[in-house]
Amino acid sequence: MSKSYTSRTADKFVVRLPEGMRERIAEVSKESHRSMNSEIIARLERSLAEETGDEVSAQAPGVSKEWDLRALAQMTKRCEDVEKQRDDVEKQRDELEKLLAAALAGNASDMALKIPALKLAGNA
């Protein structure tokens, strides 16, 4: 029976980072939707893969690709969510433009009927 890999069983190594590097790692890890630890590991594996031919470096491209695909899937989902929100905002803007046109044309009764419906649509 093989041991499962957990953060408790992982090797730990303290590293002194030059000033500003922690912030840079935090930035790039956020952009790639990874933890700082995962970002550091991915970059180390990529660097080792470029410089050596050992077993760890042979695994690095696959690991990096898996993380990249996961990040791409997350970004795609977020883009879809943003597009849906944009469509909803555009629909509400169109309704508001119609209400404004009705108000300017003096059709107050049309406006009074549509305002509650617009509020309900915004809460949906």
Coordinates of C-alpha atoms in Angstrom, one line a residue:
M1 CA 0.0 0.0 0.0
S2 CA 1.5 3.3 -1.0
K3 CA 1.5 6.4 1.2
S4 CA -0.6 9.2 0.0
Y5 CA 1.1 12.5 -0.7
T6 CA 0.0 15.3 1.6
S7 CA 1.4 18.6 2.8
R8 CA 2.3 16.8 6.1
T9 CA 4.5 14.3 4.3
A10 CA 6.0 16.7 1.8
D11 CA 9.6 17.9 2.2
K12 CA 9.8 21.3 3.6
F13 CA 12.6 23.8 2.8
V14 CA 13.0 27.3 4.1
V15 CA 14.1 29.8 1.4
R16 CA 15.2 33.4 1.9
L17 CA 13.7 35.5 -0.9
P18 CA 15.2 38.7 -2.1
E19 CA 13.3 41.8 -1.4
G20 CA 10.2 42.1 -3.6
M21 CA 10.3 38.5 -4.9
R22 CA 7.5 37.3 -2.6
E23 CA 5.2 40.0 -3.9
R24 CA 6.1 39.1 -7.5
I25 CA 5.4 35.4 -6.8
A26 CA 2.1 36.4 -5.3
E27 CA 1.2 38.4 -8.4
V28 CA 2.0 35.7 -10.9
S29 CA 0.4 33.0 -8.9
K30 CA -2.8 35.0 -8.7
E31 CA -2.7 35.6 -12.5
S32 CA -2.3 31.9 -13.1
H33 CA -4.9 30.9 -10.5
R34 CA -2.4 28.9 -8.5
S35 CA -1.3 29.0 -4.9
M36 CA 2.1 30.5 -4.3
N37 CA 3.5 27.1 -3.5
S38 CA 2.1 25.6 -6.7
E39 CA 3.5 28.5 -8.7
I40 CA 7.0 28.0 -7.2
I41 CA 6.9 24.3 -7.8
A42 CA 5.8 24.7 -11.4
R43 CA 8.5 27.2 -12.1
L44 CA 11.2 25.0 -10.5
E45 CA 10.0 22.0 -12.4
R46 CA 10.0 23.9 -15.7
S47 CA 13.5 25.3 -14.9
L48 CA 14.8 21.8 -14.1
A49 CA 13.3 20.3 -17.2
E50 CA 15.1 22.9 -19.3
E51 CA 18.5 22.3 -17.7
T52 CA 18.6 18.6 -16.8
G53 CA 17.5 15.2 -18.1
D54 CA 16.6 13.6 -14.8
E55 CA 13.3 11.9 -13.9
V56 CA 11.8 15.0 -12.2
S57 CA 12.4 17.1 -15.3
A58 CA 10.7 14.4 -17.4
Q59 CA 7.6 14.8 -15.3
A60 CA 7.5 18.6 -15.4
P61 CA 6.0 19.2 -18.8
G62 CA 3.0 17.0 -18.0
V63 CA 2.5 18.5 -14.6
S64 CA 2.8 22.0 -16.0
K65 CA 0.4 21.1 -18.9
E66 CA -2.2 19.8 -16.4
W67 CA -2.0 23.0 -14.4
D68 CA -2.2 25.1 -17.5
L69 CA -5.3 23.2 -18.7
R70 CA -6.9 23.6 -15.3
A71 CA -6.2 27.3 -15.3
L72 CA -7.5 27.6 -18.8
A73 CA -10.7 25.9 -17.8
Q74 CA -11.2 28.2 -14.9
M75 CA -10.5 31.3 -17.0
T76 CA -13.0 30.0 -19.7
K77 CA -15.7 29.6 -17.0
R78 CA -15.0 33.1 -15.6
C79 CA -15.2 34.5 -19.2
E80 CA -18.6 32.8 -19.7
D81 CA -19.8 34.2 -16.4
V82 CA -18.7 37.7 -17.3
E83 CA -20.3 37.5 -20.7
K84 CA -23.6 36.4 -19.1
Q85 CA -23.4 39.3 -16.7
R86 CA -22.6 41.7 -19.6
D87 CA -25.7 40.4 -21.5
D88 CA -27.9 40.9 -18.4
V89 CA -26.5 44.5 -18.0
E90 CA -27.2 45.2 -21.6
K91 CA -30.8 44.0 -21.3
Q92 CA -31.3 46.2 -18.2
R93 CA -29.8 49.2 -20.0
D94 CA -32.1 48.6 -23.0
E95 CA -35.1 48.5 -20.6
L96 CA -33.9 51.7 -18.9
E97 CA -33.6 53.4 -22.2
K98 CA -37.1 52.4 -23.1
L99 CA -38.4 53.7 -19.8
L100 CA -36.5 57.0 -20.3
A101 CA -37.9 57.4 -23.8
A102 CA -41.4 56.7 -22.4
A103 CA -40.9 59.3 -19.7
L104 CA -39.7 61.9 -22.1
A105 CA -42.6 61.2 -24.4
G106 CA -45.0 61.7 -21.5
N107 CA -46.2 58.0 -21.2
A108 CA -46.0 57.9 -17.4
S109 CA -48.5 55.1 -17.3
D110 CA -46.2 52.8 -19.4
M111 CA -43.3 53.7 -17.0
A112 CA -45.3 53.0 -13.9
L113 CA -46.1 49.5 -15.1
K114 CA -42.5 48.6 -16.2
I115 CA -40.6 49.9 -13.2
P116 CA -41.7 47.1 -10.8
A117 CA -41.0 44.5 -13.6
L118 CA -37.5 45.9 -14.0
K119 CA -36.8 45.7 -10.3
L120 CA -37.9 42.1 -10.3
A121 CA -35.7 41.3 -13.3
G122 CA -32.7 42.9 -11.6
N123 CA -33.2 40.6 -8.5
A124 CA -33.5 37.4 -10.5

